Amino acid sequence: MNVRHLTFRLLQVYVVVVRSGSVSEAARQLHLTQPTVSQQLKRLSEAVGEPLLHMRRGRLLPTEAGRELYRASREVLGRFDDYRDYLEALRGGERGRFSIALVNTAQYVLPRLLGPYSQAFPDVDVTLHIGNRRQMLTRFERQDDDLYVFSHPPSLVHALAGRFLRNPLVVVAPQGHPLAKREAIAMNELLGERFLLREPGSATRMMFESWLQEHGLSLGPTLQMASNEAIRVGVAAGMGLAVLSEHVLPPEHPDIAILPVTDFPIESHWQFIVRRDRRLPHAAQGFLRFASGHLGECVQPRFLANELARLLADLDQ
Amino acid sequence: MNVRHLTFRLLQVYVVVVRSGSVSEAARQLHLTQPTVSQQLKRLSEAVGEPLLHMRRGRLLPTEAGRELYRASREVLGRFDDYRDYLEALRGGERGRFSIALVNTAQYVLPRLLGPYSQAFPDVDVTLHIGNRRQMLTRFERQDDDLYVFSHPPSLVHALAGRFLRNPLVVVAPQGHPLAKREAIAMNELLGERFLLREPGSATRMMFESWLQEHGLSLGPTLQMASNEAIRVGVAAGMGLAVLSEHVLPPEHPDIAILPVTDFPIESHWQFIVRRDRRLPHAAQGFLRFASGHLGECVQPRFLANELARLLADLDQ
DNA sequence: GCGTCATATAGATAATTACCTATAGTAATC
DNA sequence: GATTACTATAGGTAATTATCTATATGACGC
């Protein structure tokens, strides 16, 4: 038997013939002419190298080899029906896998979206990669992931972006700081204080530094800490001031005060970035659809900035 | 996805590509050129309607859809490998089914052959149809069975025959019958006795009657019984004489005597008949091969008349 | 930046396939 | 034994496939 010349079409035809016990009937069901079906059977029989059917009192019955071929054909066609279902689920975004690369700060808020999404799509595997801005840029360059979350995206020549959340950066001080009661503060009043800063390569630090540069200011003493958490705790403990994403603060923060510094908060938006030179998995697209539809339910209204519908529309072109 | 355009060849190629992670390497393994393989992949991908492979750090890796297609392909190709094994067994006669139609008398001896055969080929299904000559002729006309056992076969225009066993018909009487001690008896001395006969349509009866006709004799009183067993028991009980196949008598038969009638025993041979207008199942042919090789071990030497080798040779043409 | 891989695309061709129509041959039916 | 329904065969055609060679394109290492 030479498997090489077997076609799925041939098996389909064969199955119909065996089921109906008649070449003519099969031809009718398949919208073919009878000679066509006869000929296909002949080809199939040649590929197998055995007679498959024989006439017995007016009905075509499979031979021994034919009976087993019928079984094999049913199984094989069934397997590919399953595969078609799988593809369907894949295309619908109900199934599959994708990965998201996040800048550190975004990890405080993305789970709000991913939690409900995973509930709704339990068959999708999501992989999260978290790091600072510089690390995420490297991943982006290497095309490691399907989705990226940045506040200030890199060049978008090969990518599309869609904002989804406000990311205001505020100046924080320990509760009870002398300036905390003031109505308005100018940044240069704070330059004498020690500032706790993230490492170079962090997005938050980058944004703060470019803000300072725009305003012609430069910091006094600083202290570097590699995580938002550490900084938040450090500020609460009176180690100094800091500029942090509001998302980093817990809903209640009795030991930390937000200072009303002029020209603050620094406004920025998180956005999903999608490379255009890499095929977006259906599941990732499904996630964006989900995010677009359910963002309102997942985050506080004051942070809402949902422009994902436009991103989705752009993707479809 | 359109299953209709899927070829097993396409899946074979695809599997090799996924396994080797390289189009060029797959081409080498398949003795094809690289563009050929590329094109096949393209076709396959079009049939599926999804990208199947993508480059990742110098290696071709399957996408989600591709991974599942690989699984499906392996299963499906494996299923047909199994089918090929099955065919192999079928062709070797190790597997399958066939039917034999027997005249009644032969049922005393055929199990000697079928027993060892079934031991040797446990995966072959044998169906036995037993009846008198007339019934077997009908089955033969209708082409109901794969093998037939006759002593006097019907027309052989559409069939081949091969003798395998002597079938001597002898005159039997109850032990202690007055003539049992004689050295030779003429049949006409017995015509006054009552003869127990099989029904019309029986081969034994037919042979006996044509023997009588040839010798210009006719029977006196008769009594008809539809089975050899019944006749044997009847003779032992003194109901009369009979002509029976020697095979019908058990090896030891203290209550029955074989009379040394002149021109007896009537010689005939059982033979296997194979229709030429019906494909002989491999298993049936395997049985004939087995019979040809093992007949000597299965029956008493004095009955041996094995011409099956010639039949097998004729079959191969 | 320049070879060296590998892959993709283009263009060509012989073989095969998927159908068809027309017709001949067979088997069941009455 | 004529009718009818079915299957097989022959012959034809457009489409598709399998394969090649030649060439363009792209990524990777030094």
XYZ file of C-alpha atoms (C1' of nucleotides) in Angstrom:
694
model
C 0.000 0.000 0.000
C 1.285 3.398 -0.895
C 0.028 5.987 1.558
C 1.558 8.648 -0.610
C -1.317 8.690 -3.061
C -4.049 8.732 -0.468
C -6.239 11.785 -0.346
C -8.689 12.755 2.323
C -11.193 13.336 -0.418
C -10.787 9.735 -1.505
C -11.553 8.548 1.996
C -14.566 10.808 2.224
C -15.957 9.362 -0.958
C -15.174 5.849 0.161
C -16.956 6.302 3.465
C -20.092 7.537 1.730
C -20.021 4.581 -0.650
C -19.659 2.047 2.141
C -22.388 3.702 4.148
C -24.840 3.804 1.282
C -23.792 0.463 -0.166
C -24.100 1.886 -3.642
C -21.912 3.829 -5.990
C -24.822 5.600 -7.628
C -26.373 6.588 -4.335
C -23.046 7.876 -3.080
C -22.648 9.855 -6.286
C -26.023 11.471 -5.710
C -25.173 12.354 -2.132
C -21.822 13.795 -3.138
C -23.201 15.675 -6.142
C -20.944 13.758 -8.478
C -21.646 11.468 -11.373
C -21.546 7.736 -10.901
C -18.509 7.139 -13.119
C -16.552 9.684 -11.131
C -17.201 7.782 -7.938
C -16.423 4.461 -9.606
C -13.146 5.856 -10.764
C -12.221 7.233 -7.357
C -12.910 3.839 -5.844
C -10.683 2.261 -8.405
C -7.893 4.656 -7.593
C -8.317 4.067 -3.897
C -8.287 0.345 -4.395
C -5.092 0.647 -6.406
C -3.484 2.769 -3.725
C -4.361 0.133 -1.152
C -3.456 -2.747 -3.415
C -6.476 -4.852 -2.488
C -10.078 -5.086 -3.647
C -12.175 -3.084 -1.219
C -15.731 -3.765 -2.282
C -17.643 -6.547 -3.905
C -21.192 -7.045 -5.019
C -23.310 -9.233 -2.848
C -27.017 -9.573 -3.706
C -27.310 -6.127 -5.189
C -25.382 -4.328 -2.507
C -21.780 -3.290 -2.424
C -20.181 -4.760 0.642
C -16.655 -4.106 1.818
C -14.143 -6.916 1.724
C -12.091 -7.650 4.790
C -9.493 -5.104 3.738
C -12.296 -2.700 2.878
C -13.958 -3.032 6.250
C -10.763 -2.145 8.035
C -10.116 0.710 5.632
C -13.567 2.019 6.455
C -12.699 1.987 10.153
C -9.384 3.689 9.541
C -11.025 6.285 7.305
C -13.669 7.124 9.872
C -11.092 7.543 12.586
C -8.855 9.665 10.442
C -11.629 11.887 9.160
C -12.932 12.181 12.703
C -9.508 13.226 13.891
C -9.457 16.017 11.375
C -12.956 17.084 12.290
C -11.608 17.495 15.798
C -8.736 19.464 14.421
C -11.148 21.719 12.616
C -12.977 22.309 15.894
C -9.678 23.085 17.514
C -8.854 25.606 14.808
C -12.257 27.156 15.257
C -11.601 27.617 18.975
C -8.149 28.943 18.208
C -9.504 31.472 15.758
C -12.212 32.501 18.173
C -9.536 33.199 20.768
C -11.021 30.623 23.136
C -7.901 28.572 23.100
C -4.186 28.909 22.558
C -1.468 30.932 24.203
C 0.174 34.305 24.108
C 2.645 36.313 26.113
C 2.658 39.856 27.463
C 5.706 41.854 28.403
C 5.057 44.408 31.159
C 7.017 47.247 32.657
C 7.226 46.745 36.402
C 4.760 49.381 37.364
C 2.028 47.913 35.214
C 2.086 44.708 37.189
C 0.013 46.447 39.844
C -2.886 46.878 37.501
C -2.751 44.240 34.794
C -3.901 41.385 37.019
C -7.217 43.192 37.394
C -7.727 42.566 33.706
C -6.068 39.160 33.457
C -8.006 37.665 36.346
C -11.452 38.038 34.797
C -10.028 37.190 31.367
C -8.612 33.861 32.559
C -11.915 33.065 34.202
C -13.696 33.655 30.931
C -11.081 31.843 28.801
C -9.673 29.047 30.938
C -8.144 27.299 27.911
C -5.829 30.135 27.050
C -2.305 30.069 28.429
C -0.976 33.518 29.216
C 2.689 34.094 29.935
C 3.734 37.323 31.654
C 7.199 38.803 31.432
C 7.896 41.612 33.857
C 10.915 43.882 34.057
C 11.950 47.499 33.812
C 11.572 49.572 30.707
C 15.011 48.778 29.361
C 14.503 45.026 29.667
C 11.112 45.269 27.998
C 12.640 47.250 25.162
C 15.100 44.430 24.578
C 12.290 41.907 24.449
C 10.422 44.176 22.096
C 13.422 44.439 19.784
C 13.847 40.671 19.809
C 10.129 40.205 19.107
C 9.900 37.912 22.082
C 6.290 38.574 22.990
C 2.877 39.051 21.504
C 1.781 42.089 23.500
C 3.781 44.771 25.281
C 2.669 47.272 27.846
C 4.547 50.580 27.860
C 3.682 54.068 28.914
C 6.115 55.583 26.467
C 6.353 53.171 23.582
C 9.402 52.848 21.406
C 9.250 53.672 17.721
C 5.976 52.528 16.238
C 7.085 51.955 12.651
C 6.642 48.204 13.077
C 3.949 48.375 15.698
C 0.498 49.584 16.638
C -0.448 51.068 19.997
C -3.661 51.558 21.930
C -3.976 53.407 25.205
C -6.070 51.847 27.895
C -5.211 53.363 31.274
C -4.073 56.637 32.769
C -0.802 56.364 34.647
C -0.357 59.528 36.709
C 2.977 59.981 38.462
C 2.694 61.783 41.783
C 5.130 63.076 44.365
C 4.768 61.203 47.622
C 5.998 62.002 51.089
C 5.630 60.364 54.474
C 2.367 61.159 56.193
C 2.922 64.171 58.433
C 5.534 65.743 56.178
C 5.558 69.499 56.862
C 4.565 70.361 53.251
C 1.735 67.863 53.131
C -0.743 70.402 54.392
C 0.096 73.063 51.808
C -2.304 73.761 48.970
C 0.321 74.034 46.297
C 4.012 73.342 46.235
C 6.621 74.207 43.659
C 9.045 71.445 42.803
C 12.083 73.602 43.508
C 10.951 73.804 47.142
C 11.552 70.053 47.353
C 14.956 69.860 45.723
C 16.712 69.901 49.022
C 14.956 66.745 50.134
C 16.312 63.313 49.436
C 14.535 61.537 46.588
C 14.262 57.772 46.348
C 14.719 56.798 42.712
C 14.289 53.638 40.691
C 17.280 52.312 38.810
C 18.292 53.827 35.450
C 16.300 52.041 32.799
C 13.090 52.371 34.723
C 10.256 54.141 32.941
C 9.135 56.023 36.012
C 12.632 57.397 36.544
C 12.958 58.305 32.897
C 9.721 60.237 32.923
C 10.594 62.074 36.102
C 14.015 62.974 34.810
C 12.732 64.326 31.538
C 10.140 66.340 33.447
C 12.917 67.838 35.576
C 14.953 68.616 32.497
C 12.001 70.369 30.830
C 11.582 72.491 33.947
C 15.308 73.199 34.172
C 15.662 71.586 37.560
C 17.993 69.012 38.996
C 17.730 66.888 42.087
C 19.721 67.076 45.266
C 20.590 63.929 47.189
C 19.094 60.683 45.847
C 18.941 57.086 46.841
C 18.398 54.297 44.344
C 16.106 51.350 44.942
C 15.239 48.708 42.388
C 11.548 48.293 43.135
C 8.462 50.407 43.515
C 7.517 48.479 46.629
C 10.838 49.207 48.292
C 10.489 52.871 47.464
C 6.949 53.063 48.769
C 7.945 51.449 52.027
C 11.033 53.654 52.191
C 8.951 56.809 51.802
C 6.517 55.662 54.465
C 9.481 55.109 56.778
C 10.652 58.658 56.260
C 13.682 57.912 54.119
C 12.746 60.623 51.676
C 10.357 61.630 48.897
C 9.672 59.889 45.614
C 7.823 60.091 42.351
C 5.629 57.035 41.875
C 2.796 55.853 39.723
C -0.429 56.312 41.589
C -1.158 52.655 40.873
C 1.700 51.661 43.124
C -0.099 53.091 46.150
C -2.668 50.869 47.792
C -6.242 52.229 47.834
C -5.760 53.253 51.477
C -2.325 54.616 52.336
C -2.443 56.208 55.800
C 1.350 56.449 56.084
C 1.933 58.187 52.753
C 0.781 61.572 51.487
C 0.536 62.794 47.890
C 2.036 66.252 47.643
C 0.152 68.843 45.540
C 3.176 69.813 43.481
C 2.534 72.232 40.652
C 2.508 70.636 37.178
C 1.910 67.289 38.796
C 0.814 64.634 38.335
C 2.946 63.832 35.325
C 0.384 62.448 32.942
C 1.100 59.368 30.922
C -0.891 56.426 29.607
C -0.254 52.769 29.512
C -0.837 51.279 26.173
C -0.797 47.892 24.559
C 1.750 47.626 21.795
C 1.394 45.071 19.039
C 4.160 44.410 16.549
C 2.975 44.318 12.997
C 5.824 42.142 11.769
C 4.764 39.240 13.945
C 1.463 37.471 13.630
C -0.741 38.207 16.611
C -2.143 34.979 18.051
C -5.909 34.818 17.943
C -5.887 34.391 21.700
C -3.981 37.660 22.157
C -6.424 39.429 19.929
C -9.217 37.855 21.966
C -7.606 39.265 25.074
C -7.550 42.748 23.571
C -11.200 42.358 22.646
C -11.930 41.291 26.183
C -9.947 44.198 27.604
C -11.705 46.635 25.332
C -15.087 45.358 26.470
C -14.491 44.835 30.165
C -11.934 47.455 31.141
C -14.585 49.609 32.772
C -15.510 46.833 35.160
C -11.927 46.084 36.105
C -10.354 49.416 37.002
C -11.335 52.578 38.817
C -13.166 55.005 36.536
C -10.737 57.838 37.159
C -7.962 55.831 35.473
C -10.027 54.804 32.486
C -8.716 55.776 29.027
C -9.916 53.061 26.721
C -8.768 53.473 23.146
C -8.523 49.772 22.418
C -11.430 49.744 19.996
C -9.341 51.782 17.592
C -6.369 49.477 18.041
C -8.561 46.473 17.253
C -9.910 48.158 14.183
C -6.373 48.955 13.019
C -5.378 45.329 13.569
C -8.072 44.065 11.265
C -6.556 45.855 8.314
C -10.100 24.496 6.754
C -10.841 22.400 3.725
C -10.005 18.774 4.399
C -10.722 18.024 0.776
C -7.354 19.193 -0.417
C -5.352 17.403 2.232
C -3.004 14.710 1.061
C -1.230 12.165 3.158
C 1.910 13.093 1.320
C 1.505 16.657 2.507
C 1.272 15.483 6.092
C 4.315 13.278 5.679
C 6.325 16.208 4.428
C 5.003 18.428 7.172
C 5.951 15.957 9.880
C 9.491 15.726 8.587
C 9.777 19.501 8.491
C 8.539 19.912 12.043
C 10.804 17.174 13.281
C 13.905 18.558 11.631
C 12.973 22.182 12.258
C 14.255 23.079 8.820
C 12.886 23.113 5.334
C 16.246 22.411 3.728
C 17.006 19.517 6.047
C 13.586 18.035 5.416
C 14.143 18.374 1.690
C 17.386 16.448 1.995
C 15.736 13.702 4.008
C 12.875 13.445 1.550
C 15.107 13.592 -1.510
C 13.388 16.701 -2.717
C 14.610 20.204 -3.403
C 14.089 22.917 -0.854
C 11.659 24.986 -2.954
C 9.491 21.923 -3.415
C 9.143 21.503 0.308
C 8.534 25.211 0.812
C 5.755 25.066 -1.706
C 4.152 22.017 -0.140
C 4.156 23.783 3.193
C 2.521 26.758 1.609
C -0.185 24.590 0.128
C -0.738 22.833 3.410
C -0.946 26.103 5.233
C -3.490 27.326 2.711
C -5.550 24.168 3.111
C -5.561 24.686 6.868
C -6.115 28.417 6.615
C -3.593 29.290 9.312
C 0.149 29.869 9.446
C 1.726 26.646 10.664
C 5.375 27.527 11.131
C 7.384 30.570 12.000
C 11.052 31.299 12.329
C 12.363 31.623 15.835
C 16.130 32.074 16.311
C 17.065 30.161 13.192
C 14.689 27.280 13.705
C 11.278 26.710 12.247
C 8.854 26.212 15.065
C 5.209 25.312 14.698
C 2.581 27.835 15.669
C -0.223 26.791 17.956
C -2.263 25.562 14.991
C 0.857 23.916 13.612
C 1.593 22.053 16.801
C -1.860 20.559 16.854
C -1.668 19.743 13.162
C 1.553 17.912 13.874
C -0.191 15.822 16.509
C -3.097 15.086 14.228
C -0.755 14.197 11.387
C 1.243 11.800 13.518
C -1.892 10.067 14.711
C -3.343 9.820 11.265
C -0.161 8.561 9.653
C 0.235 6.135 12.522
C -3.272 4.880 11.974
C -2.459 4.116 8.390
C 0.774 2.439 9.343
C -1.366 0.151 11.466
C -3.636 -0.397 8.533
C -0.667 -1.333 6.413
C 0.335 -3.903 9.027
C -3.189 -5.216 8.992
C -3.092 -5.565 5.216
C 0.203 -7.356 5.497
C -1.310 -9.881 7.901
C -4.334 -10.210 5.668
C -2.220 -10.885 2.637
C -0.118 -13.369 4.555
C -3.289 -15.256 5.442
C -2.680 -14.696 9.164
C -5.843 -12.761 9.549
C -9.253 -12.418 7.979
C -12.119 -14.755 7.375
C -13.400 -17.261 4.908
C -16.151 -19.853 4.641
C -16.215 -23.483 3.612
C -19.247 -25.398 2.386
C -19.122 -29.106 3.195
C -21.164 -32.078 2.202
C -22.379 -33.838 5.324
C -20.028 -36.764 5.176
C -16.974 -34.577 5.054
C -17.787 -33.120 8.422
C -16.327 -36.234 10.002
C -12.907 -35.478 8.674
C -12.551 -31.771 8.071
C -12.238 -30.860 11.758
C -8.997 -32.842 11.826
C -7.609 -30.228 9.488
C -9.429 -27.198 10.854
C -8.427 -27.848 14.432
C -4.673 -27.553 13.926
C -5.223 -24.751 11.413
C -7.160 -22.637 13.903
C -4.476 -23.227 16.482
C -1.876 -21.984 14.082
C -3.970 -19.034 12.822
C -6.107 -17.908 15.742
C -6.951 -14.591 14.069
C -8.724 -16.167 11.148
C -12.485 -16.602 11.334
C -13.674 -19.722 9.585
C -17.348 -20.283 8.861
C -18.540 -23.785 8.031
C -21.711 -24.538 6.111
C -22.780 -28.158 6.185
C -25.537 -29.829 4.235
C -26.183 -32.508 1.662
C -24.870 -32.405 -1.831
C -27.881 -30.662 -3.279
C -27.778 -27.880 -0.742
C -24.073 -27.429 -1.290
C -24.642 -27.212 -5.024
C -27.077 -24.403 -4.484
C -24.553 -22.543 -2.363
C -21.962 -23.166 -5.037
C -24.220 -21.751 -7.729
C -24.931 -18.710 -5.628
C -21.226 -18.260 -4.951
C -21.947 -18.144 -1.262
C -18.667 -19.525 -0.019
C -14.954 -19.345 -0.571
C -14.166 -23.059 -0.534
C -16.334 -26.084 -1.233
C -15.735 -29.704 -0.415
C -17.284 -32.198 -2.826
C -16.437 -35.692 -3.809
C -18.046 -35.280 -7.205
C -17.726 -31.630 -8.070
C -20.122 -29.825 -10.354
C -18.947 -28.358 -13.640
C -15.508 -26.894 -13.275
C -15.679 -24.240 -15.979
C -15.659 -21.503 -13.373
C -13.732 -23.402 -10.750
C -10.571 -25.234 -9.859
C -10.407 -28.467 -7.889
C -7.784 -30.270 -5.870
C -8.171 -33.720 -4.324
C -6.950 -34.195 -0.797
C -8.564 -37.314 0.690
C -9.782 -40.739 -0.355
C -13.428 -41.313 0.440
C -14.158 -45.026 0.079
C -17.786 -46.101 0.318
C -18.244 -49.494 1.912
C -21.172 -51.833 2.521
C -21.820 -52.218 6.223
C -23.836 -54.763 8.136
C -24.501 -55.445 11.805
C -21.723 -57.361 13.514
C -22.618 -61.040 13.348
C -24.437 -60.744 10.032
C -24.371 -64.167 8.354
C -22.411 -62.869 5.345
C -19.833 -61.054 7.395
C -17.575 -64.059 7.529
C -17.520 -64.652 3.777
C -14.403 -63.779 1.812
C -16.224 -62.229 -1.098
C -19.802 -61.294 -1.672
C -21.578 -60.239 -4.836
C -23.898 -57.295 -4.493
C -26.849 -59.139 -5.967
C -26.693 -61.514 -3.004
C -27.588 -58.551 -0.836
C -30.444 -57.139 -2.853
C -32.990 -58.953 -0.768
C -31.849 -57.213 2.360
C -33.243 -53.929 3.452
C -30.910 -51.004 2.730
C -30.873 -47.873 4.825
C -30.421 -44.947 2.477
C -29.721 -41.253 2.835
C -32.222 -38.826 1.392
C -32.213 -38.015 -2.317
C -29.737 -35.182 -2.825
C -27.131 -36.870 -0.707
C -23.812 -37.520 -2.382
C -23.398 -40.937 -0.846
C -26.773 -42.044 -2.126
C -26.075 -40.613 -5.522
C -22.801 -42.485 -5.820
C -24.339 -45.736 -4.669
C -27.234 -45.431 -7.061
C -25.041 -44.726 -10.025
C -22.881 -47.690 -9.047
C -25.993 -49.881 -9.003
C -27.090 -48.543 -12.351
C -23.700 -49.248 -13.886
C -23.949 -52.791 -12.616
C -27.514 -53.156 -13.821
C -28.847 -53.755 -10.341
C -31.672 -52.317 -8.327
C -32.403 -52.399 -4.640
C -35.125 -54.242 -2.838
C -36.725 -52.722 0.273
C -35.185 -49.495 1.515
C -35.574 -47.159 4.419
C -34.594 -43.532 4.256
C -32.772 -41.713 7.023
C -31.487 -38.208 6.780
C -28.184 -38.614 8.543
C -25.143 -40.822 8.395
C -25.164 -41.148 12.152
C -28.722 -42.407 12.181
C -27.906 -44.917 9.500
C -24.828 -46.154 11.309
C -26.760 -46.616 14.515
C -29.603 -48.256 12.554
C -27.262 -50.739 10.955
C -25.692 -51.592 14.311
C -29.184 -52.188 15.666
C -29.918 -54.657 12.893
C -32.339 -52.545 10.892
C -30.570 -53.389 7.663
C -27.482 -52.823 5.559
C -26.089 -49.584 4.210
C -23.459 -48.009 2.036
C -21.459 -45.469 3.991
C -18.264 -43.532 3.731
C -15.590 -45.268 5.728
C -15.000 -41.977 7.495
C -18.416 -42.231 9.076
C -17.355 -45.290 11.041
C -15.480 -44.654 14.265
C -11.953 -46.121 14.410
C -13.262 -48.998 16.528
C -16.701 -50.262 15.503
C -17.397 -53.583 17.300
C -21.088 -53.582 16.401
C -20.650 -53.045 12.676
C -18.939 -55.147 10.023
C -17.688 -54.068 6.609
C -18.816 -56.589 4.023
C -16.243 -57.627 1.367
C -18.541 -56.932 -1.538
C -17.005 -57.295 -4.981
C -16.184 -54.000 -6.740
C -16.296 -52.303 -3.389
C -15.338 -49.973 -1.917
C -16.636 -47.381 -4.335
C -13.657 -45.106 -4.690
C -14.071 -41.388 -4.665
C -12.056 -38.422 -3.470
C -12.914 -35.349 -1.586
C -11.622 -32.272 -3.139
C -11.498 -28.585 -2.436
C -13.259 -26.542 -5.054
C -12.411 -22.897 -5.599
C -14.466 -20.690 -7.835
C -12.426 -18.631 -10.219
C -15.026 -15.915 -10.609
C -14.799 -14.948 -6.974
C -11.710 -13.601 -5.330
C -10.295 -16.132 -2.916
C -9.569 -14.486 0.442
C -5.918 -14.617 1.413
C -6.939 -16.483 4.531
C -8.621 -19.218 2.496
C -5.560 -19.560 0.381
C -3.525 -19.715 3.574
C -5.753 -22.523 4.737
C -5.151 -24.460 1.529
C -1.420 -23.935 1.969
C -1.710 -25.189 5.520
C -3.745 -28.198 4.412
C -1.285 -28.995 1.679
C 1.571 -28.926 4.143
C 0.006 -30.590 7.157
C -2.493 -33.040 5.746
C -0.205 -35.984 6.399
C -0.144 -35.210 10.106
C -3.890 -34.822 10.346
C -5.373 -37.885 8.705
C -4.661 -41.595 8.530
C -2.123 -42.403 5.835
C -4.389 -44.800 4.065
C -6.803 -41.981 3.208
C -4.109 -39.586 2.016
C -4.396 -38.269 -1.540
C -2.876 -34.816 -1.431
C -3.019 -32.973 -4.738
C -3.371 -29.546 -3.192
C 0.055 -28.369 -4.306
C -1.174 -28.431 -7.885
C -4.323 -26.561 -6.938
C -2.270 -23.882 -5.243
C -0.046 -23.584 -8.267
C -3.087 -23.218 -10.514
C -4.478 -20.553 -8.225
C -1.401 -18.419 -8.590
C -1.969 -18.020 -12.290
C 29.538 45.193 5.892
C 30.170 40.894 3.630
C 30.029 36.070 2.957
C 27.230 32.066 4.279
C 23.537 29.976 5.459
C 18.414 29.232 4.863
C 13.865 30.420 3.064
C 10.701 32.335 -0.281
C 9.266 33.397 -4.912
C 8.973 32.904 -9.902
C 8.502 30.357 -13.860
C 8.332 26.032 -16.297
C 6.775 21.288 -17.308
C 5.224 16.570 -17.057
C 2.157 13.898 -14.558
C -1.863 13.324 -12.143
C -6.377 14.363 -10.610
C -11.114 15.455 -10.673
C -14.405 15.768 -13.005
C -17.479 15.178 -17.077
C -20.357 12.507 -21.167
C -21.247 8.526 -23.615
C -21.548 3.738 -23.729
C -20.972 -1.022 -22.732
C -21.672 -4.722 -19.602
C -24.242 -7.063 -15.522
C -27.544 -8.320 -12.357
C -32.206 -8.207 -10.302
C -37.116 -7.942 -11.398
C -41.162 -8.935 -13.182
C -36.652 -12.415 -22.057
C -37.415 -7.520 -21.815
C -36.926 -3.816 -18.623
C -34.661 -1.388 -15.410
C -31.155 0.062 -12.410
C -26.608 -0.227 -11.468
C -21.549 -0.580 -12.247
C -17.509 -0.447 -15.188
C -14.901 1.314 -18.991
C -13.374 4.644 -22.422
C -12.160 9.013 -23.705
C -11.785 13.862 -22.976
C -10.563 18.317 -20.587
C -9.466 21.811 -17.304
C -7.346 22.256 -13.055
C -4.082 20.951 -9.866
C 0.029 18.840 -8.264
C 4.770 17.555 -7.888
C 8.698 18.608 -9.128
C 12.529 21.085 -11.042
C 16.012 25.340 -11.923
C 17.108 29.921 -11.198
C 16.883 33.796 -8.400
C 15.580 36.996 -4.842
C 15.332 37.875 0.082
C 16.532 37.583 4.796
C 19.103 36.420 9.068
C 23.551 35.343 11.435
C 28.294 35.419 12.431
C 32.629 37.587 12.279
